[in-house]
Coordinates of C-alpha atoms in Angstrom, one line a residue:
L30 CA 0.0 0.0 0.0
G31 CA 3.0 2.3 0.2
I32 CA 2.5 3.0 3.9
T33 CA 5.8 4.0 5.6
D34 CA 4.6 4.6 9.1
P35 CA 4.8 1.6 11.5
V36 CA 1.5 -0.2 11.6
T37 CA 0.5 -1.0 15.2
S38 CA -2.4 -2.6 16.9
P39 CA -5.2 -0.1 17.8
T40 CA -5.9 -1.9 21.1
F41 CA -6.7 1.3 23.1
A42 CA -7.7 3.6 20.2
L43 CA -10.0 1.0 18.5
V44 CA -8.9 2.3 15.1
N45 CA -5.7 3.5 13.6
E46 CA -5.8 5.3 10.2
Y47 CA -3.0 5.3 7.7
T48 CA -3.8 7.5 4.8
E49 CA -0.5 8.4 3.2
G50 CA -0.3 5.2 1.0
R51 CA -1.7 4.3 -2.3
L52 CA -4.9 3.3 -0.5
P53 CA -5.9 4.3 3.0
L54 CA -5.7 1.5 5.7
F55 CA -8.1 1.5 8.6
H56 CA -7.0 -0.9 11.2
F57 CA -9.6 -1.8 13.8
D58 CA -9.5 -3.8 17.0
L59 CA -13.1 -5.1 17.6
Y60 CA -12.3 -7.1 20.7
R61 CA -14.0 -4.7 23.1
I62 CA -16.9 -3.8 20.8
D63 CA -19.9 -5.7 22.1
S64 CA -22.8 -4.7 19.9
Y65 CA -23.8 -3.2 16.6
D66 CA -24.6 0.0 18.5
D67 CA -21.0 0.2 19.6
L68 CA -19.8 -0.5 16.1
Y69 CA -22.0 2.3 14.8
A70 CA -20.8 4.6 17.5
I71 CA -17.1 4.3 16.5
G72 CA -18.0 5.0 12.9
F73 CA -17.2 1.6 11.5
L74 CA -19.9 1.7 8.9
D75 CA -18.7 5.1 7.6
Y76 CA -15.2 3.6 7.1
L77 CA -16.7 1.0 4.7
D78 CA -17.7 3.8 2.4
R79 CA -14.3 5.6 2.4
G80 CA -12.7 3.4 -0.3
G81 CA -9.8 2.0 1.7
I82 CA -8.7 -1.3 3.2
I83 CA -10.1 -2.4 6.5
A84 CA -8.1 -4.7 8.7
A85 CA -10.2 -5.9 11.6
E86 CA -8.8 -7.8 14.5
W87 CA -11.4 -10.0 16.2
S88 CA -13.6 -9.7 13.1
E89 CA -15.3 -12.9 14.1
N90 CA -17.3 -10.8 16.6
F91 CA -19.2 -9.3 13.6
A92 CA -18.8 -12.0 11.0
D93 CA -22.3 -11.8 9.7
L94 CA -22.0 -8.1 8.9
L95 CA -18.5 -8.3 7.5
E96 CA -19.5 -11.2 5.2
L97 CA -21.6 -8.7 3.2
E98 CA -18.3 -6.9 2.3
D99 CA -16.7 -10.0 0.6
P100 CA -13.8 -10.2 3.1
I101 CA -10.5 -11.8 2.9
H102 CA -9.8 -13.8 6.1
I103 CA -6.2 -14.0 7.4
N104 CA -5.7 -16.3 10.3
I105 CA -2.4 -16.3 12.3
E106 CA -2.0 -19.4 14.4
R107 CA 0.7 -19.9 17.0
V108 CA 2.5 -23.2 16.4
D109 CA 5.3 -22.7 18.9
D110 CA 7.4 -19.9 20.3
T111 CA 9.0 -19.1 16.9
T112 CA 6.6 -20.5 14.4
R113 CA 3.2 -19.2 13.1
R114 CA 0.9 -20.8 10.6
I115 CA -0.8 -18.2 8.3
T116 CA -3.9 -19.2 6.3
I117 CA -5.6 -16.9 3.8
E118 CA -9.2 -17.5 2.6
G119 CA -11.3 -15.5 0.2
V120 CA -8.7 -14.7 -2.5
E121 CA -6.4 -16.6 -4.8
V122 CA -2.7 -16.1 -3.8

């Protein structure tokens, strides 16, 4: 995407925006979002219309809503202290 800033988890901010790249990246942490009202309150639905990439941690909390957006699912599984298994679904790689 051409983003040069470090991309970090938005644990406390709920969303980090990176707009200096080829496409904007909106990185959400949905772990503490408990309802659709909360999702609406943080402006998540507005981000869907902004023409960027949304990366959503804990996306399974709102899987039914996100499925409408034809998502790509990336799962990072811890195998051991130094190994991770990454699976990608929803796109040919």
